[in-house]
Coordinates of C-alpha atoms in Angstrom, one line a residue:
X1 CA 3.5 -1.3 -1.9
X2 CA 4.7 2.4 -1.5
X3 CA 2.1 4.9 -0.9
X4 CA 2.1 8.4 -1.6
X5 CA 3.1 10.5 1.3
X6 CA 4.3 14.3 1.4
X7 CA 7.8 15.7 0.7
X8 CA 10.3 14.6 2.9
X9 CA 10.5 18.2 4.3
X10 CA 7.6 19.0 5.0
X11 CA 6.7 15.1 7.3
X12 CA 8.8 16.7 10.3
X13 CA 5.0 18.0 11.4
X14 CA 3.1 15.0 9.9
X15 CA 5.1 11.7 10.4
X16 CA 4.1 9.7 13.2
X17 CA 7.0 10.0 15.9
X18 CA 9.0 7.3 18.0
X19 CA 8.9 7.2 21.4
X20 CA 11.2 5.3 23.5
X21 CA 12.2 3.8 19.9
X22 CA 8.9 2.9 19.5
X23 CA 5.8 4.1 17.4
X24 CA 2.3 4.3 18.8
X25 CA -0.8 3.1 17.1
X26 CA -4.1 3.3 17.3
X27 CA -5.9 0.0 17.1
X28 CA -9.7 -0.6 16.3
X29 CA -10.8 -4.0 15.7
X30 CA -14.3 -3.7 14.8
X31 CA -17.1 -5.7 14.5
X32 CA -17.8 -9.4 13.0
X33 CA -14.2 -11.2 13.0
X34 CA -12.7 -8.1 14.1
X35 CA -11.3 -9.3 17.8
X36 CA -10.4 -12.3 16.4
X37 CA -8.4 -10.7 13.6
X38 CA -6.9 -8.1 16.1
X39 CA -5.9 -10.9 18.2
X40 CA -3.7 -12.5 15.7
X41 CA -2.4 -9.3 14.7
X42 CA -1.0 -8.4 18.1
X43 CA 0.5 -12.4 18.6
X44 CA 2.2 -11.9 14.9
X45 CA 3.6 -8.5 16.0
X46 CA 4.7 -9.8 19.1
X47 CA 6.1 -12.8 18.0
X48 CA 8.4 -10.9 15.2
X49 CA 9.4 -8.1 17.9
X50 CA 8.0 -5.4 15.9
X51 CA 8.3 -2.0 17.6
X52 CA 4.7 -1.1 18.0
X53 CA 2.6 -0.6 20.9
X54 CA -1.2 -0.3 20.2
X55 CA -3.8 1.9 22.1
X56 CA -6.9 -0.3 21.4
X57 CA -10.3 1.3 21.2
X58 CA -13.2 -1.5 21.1
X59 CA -16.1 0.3 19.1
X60 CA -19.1 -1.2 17.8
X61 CA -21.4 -0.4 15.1
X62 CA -24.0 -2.2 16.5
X63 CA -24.1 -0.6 20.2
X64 CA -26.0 2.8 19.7
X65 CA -24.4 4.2 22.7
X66 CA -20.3 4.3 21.4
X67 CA -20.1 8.2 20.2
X68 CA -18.3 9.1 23.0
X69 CA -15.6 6.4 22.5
X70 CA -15.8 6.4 19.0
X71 CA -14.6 10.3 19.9
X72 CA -11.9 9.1 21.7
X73 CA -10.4 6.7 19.3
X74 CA -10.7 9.7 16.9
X75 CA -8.8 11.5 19.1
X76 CA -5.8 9.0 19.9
X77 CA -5.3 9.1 15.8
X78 CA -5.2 12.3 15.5
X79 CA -2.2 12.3 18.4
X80 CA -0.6 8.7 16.5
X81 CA -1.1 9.8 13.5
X82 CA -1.3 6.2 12.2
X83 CA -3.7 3.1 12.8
X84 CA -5.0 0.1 12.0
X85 CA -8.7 -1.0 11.9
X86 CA -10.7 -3.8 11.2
X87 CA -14.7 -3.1 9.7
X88 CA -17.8 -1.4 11.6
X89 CA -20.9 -2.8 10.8
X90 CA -23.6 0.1 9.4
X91 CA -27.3 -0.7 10.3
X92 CA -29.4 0.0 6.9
X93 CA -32.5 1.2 9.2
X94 CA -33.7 4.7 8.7
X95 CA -33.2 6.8 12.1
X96 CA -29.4 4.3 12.5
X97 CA -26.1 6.3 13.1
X98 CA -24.0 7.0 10.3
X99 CA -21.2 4.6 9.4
X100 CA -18.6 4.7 11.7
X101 CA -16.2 4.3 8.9
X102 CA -17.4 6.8 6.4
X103 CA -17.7 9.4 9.5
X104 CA -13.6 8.5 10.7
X105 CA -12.1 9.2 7.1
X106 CA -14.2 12.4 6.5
X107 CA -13.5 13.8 9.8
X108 CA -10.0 13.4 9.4
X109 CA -10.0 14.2 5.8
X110 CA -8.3 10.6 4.9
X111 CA -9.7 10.7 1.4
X112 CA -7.9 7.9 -0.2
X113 CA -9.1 4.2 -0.5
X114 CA -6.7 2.1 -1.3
X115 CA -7.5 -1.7 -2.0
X116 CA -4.9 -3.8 -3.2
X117 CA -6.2 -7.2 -5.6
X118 CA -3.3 -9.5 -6.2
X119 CA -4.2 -13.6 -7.2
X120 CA -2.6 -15.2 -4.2
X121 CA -0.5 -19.0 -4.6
X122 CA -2.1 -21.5 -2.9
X123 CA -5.7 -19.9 -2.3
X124 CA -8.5 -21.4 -5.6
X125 CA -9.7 -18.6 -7.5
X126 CA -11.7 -17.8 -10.1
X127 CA -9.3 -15.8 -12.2
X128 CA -5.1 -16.1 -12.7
X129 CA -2.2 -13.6 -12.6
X130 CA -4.5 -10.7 -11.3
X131 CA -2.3 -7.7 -9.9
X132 CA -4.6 -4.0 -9.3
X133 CA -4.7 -1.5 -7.6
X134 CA -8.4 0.2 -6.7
X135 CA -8.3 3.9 -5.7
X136 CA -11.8 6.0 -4.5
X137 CA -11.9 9.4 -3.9
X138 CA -13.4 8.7 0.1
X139 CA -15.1 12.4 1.6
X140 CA -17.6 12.9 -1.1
X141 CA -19.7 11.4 -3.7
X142 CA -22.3 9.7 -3.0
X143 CA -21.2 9.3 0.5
X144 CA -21.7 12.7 1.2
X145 CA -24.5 12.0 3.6
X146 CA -26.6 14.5 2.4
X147 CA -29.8 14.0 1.9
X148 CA -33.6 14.7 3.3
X149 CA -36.8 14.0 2.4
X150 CA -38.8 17.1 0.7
X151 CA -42.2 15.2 1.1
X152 CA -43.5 12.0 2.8
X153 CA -42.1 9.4 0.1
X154 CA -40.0 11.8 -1.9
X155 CA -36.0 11.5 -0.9
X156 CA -33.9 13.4 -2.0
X157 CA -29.9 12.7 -2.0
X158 CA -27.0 15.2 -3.1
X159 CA -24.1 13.3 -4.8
X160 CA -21.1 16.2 -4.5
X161 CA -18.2 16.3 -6.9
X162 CA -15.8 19.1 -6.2
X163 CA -12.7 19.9 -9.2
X164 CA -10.3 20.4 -6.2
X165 CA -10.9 17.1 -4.2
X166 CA -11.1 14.8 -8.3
X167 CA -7.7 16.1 -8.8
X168 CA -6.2 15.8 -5.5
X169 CA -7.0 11.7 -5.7
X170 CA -6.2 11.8 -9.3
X171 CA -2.2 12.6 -8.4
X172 CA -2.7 10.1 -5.5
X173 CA -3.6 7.4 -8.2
X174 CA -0.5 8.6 -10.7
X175 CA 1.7 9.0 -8.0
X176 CA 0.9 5.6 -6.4
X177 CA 1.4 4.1 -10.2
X178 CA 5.0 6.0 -10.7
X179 CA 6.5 4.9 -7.0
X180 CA 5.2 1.4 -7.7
X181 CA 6.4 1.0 -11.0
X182 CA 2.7 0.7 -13.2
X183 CA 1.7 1.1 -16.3
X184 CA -1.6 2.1 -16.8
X185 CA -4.5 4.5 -15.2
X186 CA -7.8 3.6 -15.7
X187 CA -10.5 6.2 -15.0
X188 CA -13.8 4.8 -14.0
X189 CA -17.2 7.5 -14.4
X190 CA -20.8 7.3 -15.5
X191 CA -20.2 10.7 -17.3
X192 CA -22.2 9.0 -20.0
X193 CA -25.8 10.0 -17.6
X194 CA -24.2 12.0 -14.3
X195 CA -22.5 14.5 -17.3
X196 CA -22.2 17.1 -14.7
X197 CA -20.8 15.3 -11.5
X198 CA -19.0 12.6 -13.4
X199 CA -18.4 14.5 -16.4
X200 CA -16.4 16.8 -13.7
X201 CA -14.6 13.6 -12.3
X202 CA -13.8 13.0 -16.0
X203 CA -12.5 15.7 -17.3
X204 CA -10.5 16.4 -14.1
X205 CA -8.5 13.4 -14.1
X206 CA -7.7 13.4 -17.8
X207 CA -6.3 16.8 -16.8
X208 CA -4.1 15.7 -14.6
X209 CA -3.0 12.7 -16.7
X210 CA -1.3 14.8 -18.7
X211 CA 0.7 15.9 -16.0
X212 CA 2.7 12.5 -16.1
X213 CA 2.9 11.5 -19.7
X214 CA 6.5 12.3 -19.8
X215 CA 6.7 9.8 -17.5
X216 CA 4.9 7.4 -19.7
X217 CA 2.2 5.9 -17.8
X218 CA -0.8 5.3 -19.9
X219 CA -4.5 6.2 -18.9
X220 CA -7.8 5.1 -20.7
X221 CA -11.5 5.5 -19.2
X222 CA -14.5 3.2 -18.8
X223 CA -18.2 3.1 -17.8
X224 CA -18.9 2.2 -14.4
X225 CA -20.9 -1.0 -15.6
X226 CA -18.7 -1.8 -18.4
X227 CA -15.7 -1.9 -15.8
X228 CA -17.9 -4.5 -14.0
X229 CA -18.7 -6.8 -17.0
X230 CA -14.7 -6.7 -18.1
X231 CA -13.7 -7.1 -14.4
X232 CA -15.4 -10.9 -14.9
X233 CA -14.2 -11.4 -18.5
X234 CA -10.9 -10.1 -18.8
X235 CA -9.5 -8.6 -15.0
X236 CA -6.2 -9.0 -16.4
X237 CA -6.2 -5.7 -18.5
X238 CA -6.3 -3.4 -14.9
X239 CA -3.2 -1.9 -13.9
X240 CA -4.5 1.1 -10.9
X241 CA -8.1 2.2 -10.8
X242 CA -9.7 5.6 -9.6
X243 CA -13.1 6.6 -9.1
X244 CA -15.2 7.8 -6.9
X245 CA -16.5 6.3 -3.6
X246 CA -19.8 3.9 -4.4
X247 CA -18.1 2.6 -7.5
X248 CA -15.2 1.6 -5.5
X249 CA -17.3 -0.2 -2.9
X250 CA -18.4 -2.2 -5.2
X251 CA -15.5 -2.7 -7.8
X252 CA -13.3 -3.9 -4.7
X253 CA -15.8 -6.4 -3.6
X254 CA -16.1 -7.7 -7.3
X255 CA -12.3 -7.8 -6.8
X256 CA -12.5 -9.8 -3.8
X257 CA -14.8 -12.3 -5.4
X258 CA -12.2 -12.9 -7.9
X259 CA -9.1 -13.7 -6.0
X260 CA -11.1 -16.2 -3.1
X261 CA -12.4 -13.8 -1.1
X262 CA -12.7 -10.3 0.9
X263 CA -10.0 -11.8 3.6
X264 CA -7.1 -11.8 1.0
X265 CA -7.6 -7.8 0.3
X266 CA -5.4 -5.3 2.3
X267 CA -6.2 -1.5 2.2
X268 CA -5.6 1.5 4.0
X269 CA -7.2 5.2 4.2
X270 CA -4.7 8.2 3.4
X271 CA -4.7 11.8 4.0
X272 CA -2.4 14.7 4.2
X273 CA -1.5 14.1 7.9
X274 CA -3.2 10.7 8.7
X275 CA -3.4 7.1 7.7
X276 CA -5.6 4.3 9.1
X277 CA -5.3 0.6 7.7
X278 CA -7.9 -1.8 7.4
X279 CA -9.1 -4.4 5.0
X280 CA -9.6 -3.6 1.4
X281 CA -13.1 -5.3 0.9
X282 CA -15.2 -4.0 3.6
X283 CA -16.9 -7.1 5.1
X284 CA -17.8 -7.2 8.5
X285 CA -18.3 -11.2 9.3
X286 CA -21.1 -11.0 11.8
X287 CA -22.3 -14.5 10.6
X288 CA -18.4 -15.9 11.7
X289 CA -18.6 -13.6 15.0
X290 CA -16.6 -15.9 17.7
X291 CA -16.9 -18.8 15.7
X292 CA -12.9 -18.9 15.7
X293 CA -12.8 -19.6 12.0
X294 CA -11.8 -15.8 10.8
X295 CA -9.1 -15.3 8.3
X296 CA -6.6 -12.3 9.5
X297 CA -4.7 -12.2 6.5
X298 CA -6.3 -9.0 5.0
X299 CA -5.7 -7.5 8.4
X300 CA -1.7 -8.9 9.0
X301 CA -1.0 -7.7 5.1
X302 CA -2.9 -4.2 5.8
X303 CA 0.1 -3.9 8.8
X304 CA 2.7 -5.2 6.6
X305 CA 1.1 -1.5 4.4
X306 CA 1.1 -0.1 7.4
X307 CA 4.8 -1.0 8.4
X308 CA 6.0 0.1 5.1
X309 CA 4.4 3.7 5.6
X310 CA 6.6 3.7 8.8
X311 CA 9.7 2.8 6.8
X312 CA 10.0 -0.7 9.2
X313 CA 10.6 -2.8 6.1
X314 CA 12.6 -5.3 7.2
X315 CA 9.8 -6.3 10.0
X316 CA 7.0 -6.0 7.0
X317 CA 9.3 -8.5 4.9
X318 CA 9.2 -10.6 7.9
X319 CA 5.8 -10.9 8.2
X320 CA 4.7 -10.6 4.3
X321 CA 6.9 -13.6 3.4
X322 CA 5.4 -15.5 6.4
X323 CA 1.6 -15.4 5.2
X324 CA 2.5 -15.9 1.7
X325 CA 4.0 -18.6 2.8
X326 CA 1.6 -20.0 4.6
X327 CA -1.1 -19.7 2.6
X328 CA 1.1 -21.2 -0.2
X329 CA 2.0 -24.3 1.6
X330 CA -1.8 -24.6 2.4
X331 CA -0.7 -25.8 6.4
X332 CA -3.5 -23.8 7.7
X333 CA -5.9 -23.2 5.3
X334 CA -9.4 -21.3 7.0
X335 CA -12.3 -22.6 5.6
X336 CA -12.8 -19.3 3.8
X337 CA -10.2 -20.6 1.5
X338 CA -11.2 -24.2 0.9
X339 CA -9.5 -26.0 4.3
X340 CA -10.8 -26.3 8.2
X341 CA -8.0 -24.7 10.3
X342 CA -8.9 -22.2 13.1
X343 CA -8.0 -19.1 13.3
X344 CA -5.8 -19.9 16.5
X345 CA -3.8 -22.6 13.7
X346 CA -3.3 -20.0 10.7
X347 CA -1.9 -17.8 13.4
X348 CA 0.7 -20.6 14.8
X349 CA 1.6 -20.9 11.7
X350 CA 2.4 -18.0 10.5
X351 CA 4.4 -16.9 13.7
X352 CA 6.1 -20.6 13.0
X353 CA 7.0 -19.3 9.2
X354 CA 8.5 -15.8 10.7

C-alpha cells in the first residue's frame, strides 16, 4: 500500500532521516496484547535484519500517573518523525484522562486514519474477496473533545466540521485511490439530519472529486447507517471510504468482524510531517493481557506500512509474504483465528517463513 506523502522536494525537512544507515523509531506498545505484540515485532525485525532501532516508550491508559511519559514519547516522534504503536485503553468514567490516542494524533496534527480490510487465505470469515480501504478525517468531529455540561444533567457536546480540514482528507482519500490503483470513492455523511456539519463534509468532498475525474476514479455517497446495513449484505461493492472520525470507528470494526477479526487489520495515522502505525481496528485485548495467546499480525503488517513509507521495500516484502504465508498454511493458527498456537509459535513461524 502506498500512502500519500508530500512532494519529493519539499520531504528534505519532513522525511525521517538515517543515521548510521539506520532509521530511528518510536515504539509504543500499549495496553491489552500490546507487549506481547511488540515483542514479536522486534523478534520479526530482528530476525529479517531490518535497519530499525526502536526507542520504546511503555505507556498506559490505565495508570493515571503517565502524562509526563506520554510527553516524552510525544517528543521522541516529533524528533523520529515515524512510529509504531499498539492501542491505549480509554476509561469511559467521567473525571478519566482523555484518550491517549485521540490526544497523540491531534497534537501532532496526524489527521488521517487509515484502516486497511482485505479477506485474508487461510483465516474463516464471514464474507469472500473483500479488498477496502477506510479513511477518517482524525482532529475533529465528534472527537473534538469539546463539550461541558450547561446544567446538572444537561451535556452538551460540539461536533466541529471545518471546509479546510473535509478537503484536506478528501485529497488524502483520492490520492491514496490514484497511487494504489482504485476505482471508486465512497463518501460516507449523515447530511440527511447533521445538514450543516455533514452537509459541509458533503459538499466538500464532492468538490474535490471533481478535481480527479480526468483521472477516472468514480465517487458515490451513502448514509452512515445505510453503509452499515450494505457493509453486511454486499461489502464487496467498497473500493476507499472517507468520513469523518466516529463513523470510521465504527465502520472499521464492522470491517474487522467481517474478515475474522480486529487482529488481521493494519493502519497507520498520517500527517504533513508525522506518521505513527498501529492497528486498524482499535482493540485493546485487556481480557487476553499476558495470557500469551495475542495475534501480532495487525501490528507486523502495520510495520510492513510502515516500511513502505520508508521506501525499505524489499524488507516489507520479506516480512509481508512471511505472515501471509503463515496464516495461509494455517502452521500457527492463534485461537483468535480458529487454532491454539501461542503467540511465541505464530512468531517462530513466521521468522521460520522469512
Amino acid at each position: 500500500t502506498t500512502i500519500p506523502a508530500p512532494a519529493p522536494i519539499e520531504q528534505e525537512t519532513f522525511f525521517p532521516k538515517k543515521y548510521g544507515g539506520k532509521y530511528t523509531v518510536t515504539l509504543i506498545p500499549g495496553d491489552g496484547v500490546g507487549q506481547e505484540n511488540a515483542k514479536a515485532l522486534k523478534q520479526v525485525f530482528m530476525a529479517a535484519n531490518v535497519p530499525i532501532e526502536f526507542e520504546q516508550y511503555d505507556i498506559s491508559g490505565l495508570e493515571e500517573e503517565e502524562d509526563q511519559l506520554f510527553q516524552e514519547a510525544v517528543d521522541s516522534l516529533r524528533r523520529n518523525k515515524i512510529g509504531i504503536k499498539g492501542i491505549f485503553y480509554t476509561s469511559s468514567e467521567k473525571d478519566s484522562r482523555t484518550s491517549f490516542n485521540v490526544t497523540m494524533r491531534k497534537e501532532l496534527d496526524m489527521y488521517a486514519t487509515l484502516s486497511l480490510v482485505k479477506t485474508m487465505p487461510g483465516v474463516p470469515s464471514r464474507m469472500k474477496d473483500l479488498d477496502f480501504a477506510i479513511i477518517r478525517e482524525s482532529t475533529e468531529g465528534e472527537y473534538s473533545g469539546l463539550e461541558h455540561e450547561s446544567v446538572e444533567g444537561v451535556v452538551e457536546s460540539l461536533k466541529v466540521i471545518t471546509k479546510e480540514k473535509t478537503e484536506r482528507i478528501a485529497r488524502f482519500a483520492f490520492d491514496f485511490a490514484l497511487k494504489n490503483n482504485r476505482k471508486k470513492v465512497t463518501i460516507i455523511h449523515k447530511a440527511n439530519i447533521m445538514k450543516l456539519a455533514d452537509g459541509l463534509f458533503l459538499r466538500t468532498c464532492r468538490e474535490v472529486a471533481k478535481e480527479y475525474e480526468h483521472h477516472g476514479i468514480q465517487y458515490n455517497d451513502l448514509i452512515v447507517d445505510n453503509t452499515c446495513m450494505q457493509l453486511v449484505s454486499r461489502p464487496q461493492q467498497f473500493d476507499v471510504m472517507v468520513m469523518p472520525n466516529l463513523y470510521g470507528s465504527i465502520v472499521s470494526n464492522i470491517g474487522a468482524g467481517l474478515i475474522g477479526g480486529p487482529a488481521l487489520v493494519p493502519g497507520c495515522n498520517i500527517g504533513r510531517e508525522f506518521a505513527m502505525f498501529e492497528p486498524g481496528c482499535h482493540q485493546v485485548g485487556l481480557e487476553l493481557q499476558d495470557k500469551g495467546i495475542a495475534n501480532p499480525t495487525a501490528l507486523l503488517l502495520s510495520s510492513v506500512m510502515m516500511l513502505r513509507h520508508l521506501n525499505l521495500n524489499d524488507h516489507a516484502n520479506t516480512i509481508s509474504k512471511a505472515v501471509f504465508k503463515t496464516i495461509e498454511s494455517g502452521q500457527a493458527k492463534t485461537p483468535d483465528v480458529g487454532g491454539n498456537a501461542t503467540t511465541k509459535e505464530f512468531t517462530e513461524a513466521v521468522i521460520s517463513n522469512l
